[in-house]
Coordinates of C-alpha atoms in Angstrom, one line a residue:
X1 CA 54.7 -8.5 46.8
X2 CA 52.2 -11.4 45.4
X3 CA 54.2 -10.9 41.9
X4 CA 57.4 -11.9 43.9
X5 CA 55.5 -14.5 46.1
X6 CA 54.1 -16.1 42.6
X7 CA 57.7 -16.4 40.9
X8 CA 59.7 -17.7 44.2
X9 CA 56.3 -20.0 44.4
X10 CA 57.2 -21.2 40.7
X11 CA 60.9 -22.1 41.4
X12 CA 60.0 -23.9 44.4
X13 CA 57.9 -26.1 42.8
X14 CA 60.1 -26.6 39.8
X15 CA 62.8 -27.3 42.1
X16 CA 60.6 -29.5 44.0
X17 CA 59.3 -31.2 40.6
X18 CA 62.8 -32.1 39.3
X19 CA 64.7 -33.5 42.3
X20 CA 63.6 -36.6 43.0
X21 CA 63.1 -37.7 47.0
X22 CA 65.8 -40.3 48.3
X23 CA 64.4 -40.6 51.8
X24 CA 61.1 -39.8 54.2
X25 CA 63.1 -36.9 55.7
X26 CA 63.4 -35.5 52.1
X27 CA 59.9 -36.3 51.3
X28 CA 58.7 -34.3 54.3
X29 CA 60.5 -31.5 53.6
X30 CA 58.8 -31.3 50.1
X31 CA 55.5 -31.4 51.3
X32 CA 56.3 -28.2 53.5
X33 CA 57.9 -26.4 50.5
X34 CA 54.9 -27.2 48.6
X35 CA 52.5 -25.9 51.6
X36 CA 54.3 -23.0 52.0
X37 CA 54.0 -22.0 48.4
X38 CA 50.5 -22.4 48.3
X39 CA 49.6 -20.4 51.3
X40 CA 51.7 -17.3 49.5
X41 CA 49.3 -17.3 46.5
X42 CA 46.9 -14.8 45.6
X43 CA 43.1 -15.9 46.6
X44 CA 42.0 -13.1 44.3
X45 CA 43.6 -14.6 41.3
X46 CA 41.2 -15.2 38.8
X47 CA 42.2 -18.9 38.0
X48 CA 40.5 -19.3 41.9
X49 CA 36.9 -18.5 40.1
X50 CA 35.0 -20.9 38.1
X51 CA 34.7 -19.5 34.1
X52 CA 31.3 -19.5 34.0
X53 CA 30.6 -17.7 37.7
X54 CA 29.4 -13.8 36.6
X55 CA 31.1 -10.9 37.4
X56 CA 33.9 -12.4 39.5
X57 CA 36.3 -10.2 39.2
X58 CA 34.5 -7.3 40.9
X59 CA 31.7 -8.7 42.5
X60 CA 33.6 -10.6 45.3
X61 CA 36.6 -11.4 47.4
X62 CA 37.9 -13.7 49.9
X63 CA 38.0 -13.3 53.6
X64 CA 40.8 -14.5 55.5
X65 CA 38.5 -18.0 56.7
X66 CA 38.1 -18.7 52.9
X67 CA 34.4 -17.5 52.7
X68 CA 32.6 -14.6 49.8
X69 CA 31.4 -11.7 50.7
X70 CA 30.0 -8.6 48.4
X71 CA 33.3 -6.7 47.2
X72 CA 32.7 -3.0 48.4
X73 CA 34.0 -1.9 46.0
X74 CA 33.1 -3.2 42.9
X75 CA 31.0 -1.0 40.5
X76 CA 27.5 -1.9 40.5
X77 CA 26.1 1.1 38.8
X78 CA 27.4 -0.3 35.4
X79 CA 24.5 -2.2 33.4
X80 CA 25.3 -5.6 32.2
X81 CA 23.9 -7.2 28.7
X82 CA 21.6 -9.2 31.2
X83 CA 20.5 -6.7 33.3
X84 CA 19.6 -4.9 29.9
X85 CA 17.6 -7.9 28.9
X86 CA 15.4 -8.5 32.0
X87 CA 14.3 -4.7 32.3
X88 CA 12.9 -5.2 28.8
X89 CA 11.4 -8.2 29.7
X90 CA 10.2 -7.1 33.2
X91 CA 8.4 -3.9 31.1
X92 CA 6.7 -6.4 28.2
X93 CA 5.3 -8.4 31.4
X94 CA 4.5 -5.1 32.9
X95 CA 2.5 -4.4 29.8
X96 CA 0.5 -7.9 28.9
X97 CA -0.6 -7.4 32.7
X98 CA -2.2 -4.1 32.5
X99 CA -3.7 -5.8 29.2
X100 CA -5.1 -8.2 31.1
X101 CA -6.8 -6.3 34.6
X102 CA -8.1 -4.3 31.5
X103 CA -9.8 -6.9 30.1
X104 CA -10.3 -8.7 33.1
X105 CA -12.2 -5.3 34.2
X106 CA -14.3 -4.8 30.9
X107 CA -15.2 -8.9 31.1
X108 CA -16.6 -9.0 34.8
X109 CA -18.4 -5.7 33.9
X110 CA -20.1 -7.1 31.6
X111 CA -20.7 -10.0 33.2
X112 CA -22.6 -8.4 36.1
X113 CA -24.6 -6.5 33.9
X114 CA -25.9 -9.2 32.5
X115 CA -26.7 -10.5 36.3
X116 CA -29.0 -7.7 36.7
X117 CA -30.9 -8.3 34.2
X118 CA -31.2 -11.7 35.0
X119 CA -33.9 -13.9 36.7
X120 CA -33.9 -16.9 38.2
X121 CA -36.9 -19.3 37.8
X122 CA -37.4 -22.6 40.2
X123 CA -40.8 -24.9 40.1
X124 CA -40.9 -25.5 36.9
X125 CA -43.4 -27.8 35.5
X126 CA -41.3 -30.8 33.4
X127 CA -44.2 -29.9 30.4
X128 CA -43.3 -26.2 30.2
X129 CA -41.2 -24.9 27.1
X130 CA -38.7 -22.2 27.1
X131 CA -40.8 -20.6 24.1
X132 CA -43.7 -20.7 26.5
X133 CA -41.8 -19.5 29.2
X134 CA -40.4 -16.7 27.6
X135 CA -43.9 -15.6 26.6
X136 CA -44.9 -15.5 30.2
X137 CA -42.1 -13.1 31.2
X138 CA -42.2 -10.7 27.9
X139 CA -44.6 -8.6 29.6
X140 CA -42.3 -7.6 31.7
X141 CA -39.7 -6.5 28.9
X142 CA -38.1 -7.9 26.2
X143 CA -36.7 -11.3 26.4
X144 CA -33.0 -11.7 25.2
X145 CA -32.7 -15.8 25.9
X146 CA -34.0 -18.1 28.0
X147 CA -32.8 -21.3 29.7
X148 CA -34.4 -23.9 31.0
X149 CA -32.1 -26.7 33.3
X150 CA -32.6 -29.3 35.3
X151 CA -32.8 -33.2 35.7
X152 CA -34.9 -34.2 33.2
X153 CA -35.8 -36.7 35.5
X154 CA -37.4 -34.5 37.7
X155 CA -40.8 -33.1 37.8
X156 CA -39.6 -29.7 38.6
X157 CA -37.1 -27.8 36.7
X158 CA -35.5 -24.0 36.8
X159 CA -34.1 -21.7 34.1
X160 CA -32.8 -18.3 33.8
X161 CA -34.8 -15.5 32.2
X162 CA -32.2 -12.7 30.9
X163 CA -34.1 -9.2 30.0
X164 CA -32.6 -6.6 27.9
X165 CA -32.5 -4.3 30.4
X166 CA -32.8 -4.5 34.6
X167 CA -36.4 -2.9 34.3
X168 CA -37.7 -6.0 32.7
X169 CA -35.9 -7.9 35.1
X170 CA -37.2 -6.2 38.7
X171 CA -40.6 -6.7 37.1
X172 CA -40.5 -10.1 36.5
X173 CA -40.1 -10.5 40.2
X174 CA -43.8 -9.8 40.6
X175 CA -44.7 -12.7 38.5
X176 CA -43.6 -14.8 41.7
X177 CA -46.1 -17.2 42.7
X178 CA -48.1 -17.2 38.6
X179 CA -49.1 -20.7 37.9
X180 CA -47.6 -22.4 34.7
X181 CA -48.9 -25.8 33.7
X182 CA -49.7 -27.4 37.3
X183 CA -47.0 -25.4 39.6
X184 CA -46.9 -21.9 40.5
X185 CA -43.4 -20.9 39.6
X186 CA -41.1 -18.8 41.9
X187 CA -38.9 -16.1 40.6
X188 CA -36.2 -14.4 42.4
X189 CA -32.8 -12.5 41.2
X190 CA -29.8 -14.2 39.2
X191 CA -26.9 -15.0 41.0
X192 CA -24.9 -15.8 38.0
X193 CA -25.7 -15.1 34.0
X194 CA -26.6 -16.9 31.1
X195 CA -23.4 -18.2 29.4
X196 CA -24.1 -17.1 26.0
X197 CA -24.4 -19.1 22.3
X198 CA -20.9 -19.2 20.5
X199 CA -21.5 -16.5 17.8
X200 CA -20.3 -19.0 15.4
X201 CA -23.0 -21.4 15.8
X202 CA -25.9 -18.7 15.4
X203 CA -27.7 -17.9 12.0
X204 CA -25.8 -15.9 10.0
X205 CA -28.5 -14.9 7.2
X206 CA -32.5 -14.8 6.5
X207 CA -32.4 -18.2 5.0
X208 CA -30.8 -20.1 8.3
X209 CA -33.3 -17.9 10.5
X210 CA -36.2 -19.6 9.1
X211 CA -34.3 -23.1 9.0
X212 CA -34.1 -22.1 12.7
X213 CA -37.9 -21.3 13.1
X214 CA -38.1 -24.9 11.5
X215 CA -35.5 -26.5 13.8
X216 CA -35.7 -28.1 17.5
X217 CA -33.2 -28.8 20.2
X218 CA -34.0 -32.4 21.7
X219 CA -31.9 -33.4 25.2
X220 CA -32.0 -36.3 27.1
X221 CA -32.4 -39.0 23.9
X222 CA -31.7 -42.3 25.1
X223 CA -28.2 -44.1 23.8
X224 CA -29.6 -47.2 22.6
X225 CA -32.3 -45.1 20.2
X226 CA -30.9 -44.9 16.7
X227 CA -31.4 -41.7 14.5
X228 CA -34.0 -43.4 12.3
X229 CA -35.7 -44.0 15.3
X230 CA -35.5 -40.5 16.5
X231 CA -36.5 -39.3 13.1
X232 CA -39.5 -41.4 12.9
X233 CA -40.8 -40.5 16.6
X234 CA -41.3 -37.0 15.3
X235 CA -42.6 -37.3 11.8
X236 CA -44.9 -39.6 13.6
X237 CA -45.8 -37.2 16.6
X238 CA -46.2 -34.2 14.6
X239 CA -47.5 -35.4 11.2
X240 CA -44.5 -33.6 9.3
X241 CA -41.2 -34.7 7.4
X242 CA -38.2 -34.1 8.9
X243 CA -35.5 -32.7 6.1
X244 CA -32.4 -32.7 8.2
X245 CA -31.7 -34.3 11.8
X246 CA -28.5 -33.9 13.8
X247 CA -27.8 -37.1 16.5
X248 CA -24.8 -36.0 18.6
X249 CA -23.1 -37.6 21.6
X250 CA -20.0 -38.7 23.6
X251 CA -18.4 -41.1 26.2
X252 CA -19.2 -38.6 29.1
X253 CA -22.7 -38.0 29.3
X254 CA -24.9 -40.9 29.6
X255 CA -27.9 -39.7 27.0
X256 CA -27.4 -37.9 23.6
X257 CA -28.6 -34.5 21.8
X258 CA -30.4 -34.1 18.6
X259 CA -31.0 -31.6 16.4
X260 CA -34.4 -32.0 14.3
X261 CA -34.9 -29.5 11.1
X262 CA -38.8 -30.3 10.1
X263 CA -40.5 -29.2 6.2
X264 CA -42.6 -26.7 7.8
X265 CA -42.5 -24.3 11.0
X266 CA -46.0 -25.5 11.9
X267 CA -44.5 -29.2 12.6
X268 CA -41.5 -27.8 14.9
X269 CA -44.3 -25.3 17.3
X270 CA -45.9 -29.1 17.3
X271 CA -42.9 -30.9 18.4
X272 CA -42.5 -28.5 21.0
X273 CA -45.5 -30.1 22.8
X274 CA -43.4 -33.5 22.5
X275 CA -41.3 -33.1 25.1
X276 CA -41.7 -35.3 28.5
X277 CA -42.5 -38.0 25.7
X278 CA -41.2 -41.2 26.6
X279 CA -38.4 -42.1 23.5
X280 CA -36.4 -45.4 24.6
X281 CA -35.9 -45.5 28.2
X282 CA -36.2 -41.9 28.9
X283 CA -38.2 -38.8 28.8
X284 CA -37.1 -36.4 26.2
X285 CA -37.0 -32.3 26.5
X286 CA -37.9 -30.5 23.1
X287 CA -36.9 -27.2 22.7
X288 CA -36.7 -24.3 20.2
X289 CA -33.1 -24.0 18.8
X290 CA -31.2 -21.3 18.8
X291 CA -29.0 -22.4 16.2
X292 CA -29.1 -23.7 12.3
X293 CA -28.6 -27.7 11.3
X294 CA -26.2 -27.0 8.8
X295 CA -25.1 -29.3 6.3
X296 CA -21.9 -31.0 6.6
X297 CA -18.7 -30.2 4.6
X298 CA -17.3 -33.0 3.1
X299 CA -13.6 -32.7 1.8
X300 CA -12.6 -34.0 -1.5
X301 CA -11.0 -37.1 -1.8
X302 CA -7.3 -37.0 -2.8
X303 CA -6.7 -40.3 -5.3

C-alpha cells in the first residue's frame, strides 16, 4: 500500500512539476495535490532520519503526532562495534581503579604508621638544635628524623620527633615537662607525620655521608646577604674553611636557604651553635643536613 502511495505520489508531482499554472484557481489546486502526496508518504522511510543518527532503522518510529518513541521491536540484544568498545574501556577503568584504592590503601597505611610513631614537640627554645634534640629523645628509642619548624622569628619553636617504632614514641611522652635550654618543652602525640627526604637527594655512598657529617642546613638567610658574605660569617664564627656552599632561593619566600660544606666535621658541630646569629637583618637557624652539596654538572658547550 505505501509502494502504491509512493508511485501515484511520484506522478502527481511530475504532473504537477510540468504543467505550468494559468490562474489562482489552478494554483490552489496544486498546492492540495502536493499536500495530499505528502501526507501518503511513509514516515518510516529512511530518507526521514538524519545519516549520521545511530541505529535508526530499528531503534525508533513515528507516532501518529510526529513524536519518537523506543521501537518495541527492534533487537537490542545485538552488540554494536561501540558497545564493544565501551565495555573494554569500562573494564580498563575498572582495573586502573582497583589499582589505585590499592595503592591508596598501602599509602595511608603507611602513613599512619608512621603517625604512631611520631611525637609532637611545642616550647622550643629558638637556641635548640635538632641534633640536640634528637639526643634528648634517643633514650627513649631510636631516632629516625627529626624536625624542627617554626617562625624563626619567634622565641618558641615545635618539631616532630619520628621513632622507629611506637615504643619509642609512647615513651617520649614522659619527657613532657624536661627543660631544654631555658623552656621546659611539652610533648604530646603526632597528628600528622614527617614528610620524608626525596630519596634522590640523600647520600648515596660512604664518601657523601661524611661530606654530610661536614655539611649544614642554614634557613632564614636574609635576601640582601650575598654568598661571600654567608661564606665568610661561618669561616669567621667557627674558625674553619668552608669548601663548598650552596645559596638557594626564589620569588616566593621572602628569605633564602644555604647549604654550607665545611673542611672538617669539628667546624660544622661548631656552626651548629651559630644559629639565632644575627646575619643581615635576620636571625639565622643552623642545622645538621640530611643531604650532600654536590657539585654541579656542567654540560659541554656545543661550538
Amino acid at each position: 500500500m505505501a509502494a502504491v502511495a509512493e508511485v501515484s505520489g511520484e506522478a502527481v508531482a511530475a504532473k504537477t512539476l510540468d504543467t505550468k499554472p494559468t490562474s489562482e484557481s489552478e494554483i490552489n489546486v496544486q498546492v492540495q495535490e502536493l499536500v495530499a502526496m505528502f501526507k501518503k508518504l511513509n514516515p518510516l522511510a529512511k530518507e526521514f532520519f538524519p545519516s549520521s543518527y545511530p541505529n535508526h532503522q530499528n531503534s525508533f518510529y513515528f507516532l501518529n503526532n510526529g513524536q519518537l518513541s523506543p521501537n518495541n521491536f527492534a533487537d537490542t540484544n545485538k552488540p554494536s562495534g561501540n558497545d564493544f568498545y565501551s565495555n573494554n574501556r569500562r573494564r580498563r577503568n575498572n582495573y586502573n581503579q582497583g589499582r589505585r584504592r590499592l595503592n591508596g590503601r598501602a599509602f595511608k597505611a603507611q602513613r599512619e604508621d608512621s603517625i604512631r610513631r611520631t611525637v609532637y614537640v611545642s616550647d622550643i627554645d629558638q637556641h635548640v638544635t635538632e641534633e640536640r634534640l634528637a639526643a634528648l629523645f634517643s633514650s627513649c628509642g631510636q631516632v629516625n628524623d627529626c624536625r624542627i619548624c617554626g617562625d624563626p622569628h619567634s622565641v618558641l619553636r615545635f618539631a616532630f620527633v619520628e621513632f622507629a617504632d611506637d615504643h619509642g614514641a609512647r615513651a617520649a611522652l614522659e619527657l613532657g615537662g624536661t627543660m631544654l635550654g631555658y623552656y621546659p618543652v611539652r610533648v604530646l602525640p603526632s597528628k600528622t607525620a614527617i614528610l620524608p627526604v626525596n630519596p634522590t637527594f640523600l647520600p648515596r655512598s660512604e664518601d657523601e655521608r661524611e661530606m654530610c657529617a661536614r655539611t649544614v642546613y642554614c634557613t632564614n638567610i636574609d635576601k640582601k646577604v650575598s654568598q661571600a658574605e654567608v661564606k665568610n660569617f661561618f669561616e669567621t664564627a667557627c674558625g674553619g674553611e668552608v669548601t663548598r656552599l650552596r645559596l638557594l632561593g626564589d620569588h616566593v619566600h621572602s628569605t633564602r636557604i644555604a647549604f654550607v660544606e665545611f673542611a672538617l666535621a669539628e667546624s660544622a658541630t661548631t656552626a651548629l651553635s651559630c644559629s639565632g646569629m644575627i646575619v643581615g637583618t635576620q636571625p639565622i637557624r643552623v642545622s645538621p643536613s640530611k643531604t650532600p652539596v654536590r657539585p654541579r654538572v656542567t654540560r659541554p658547550t656545543l661550538h
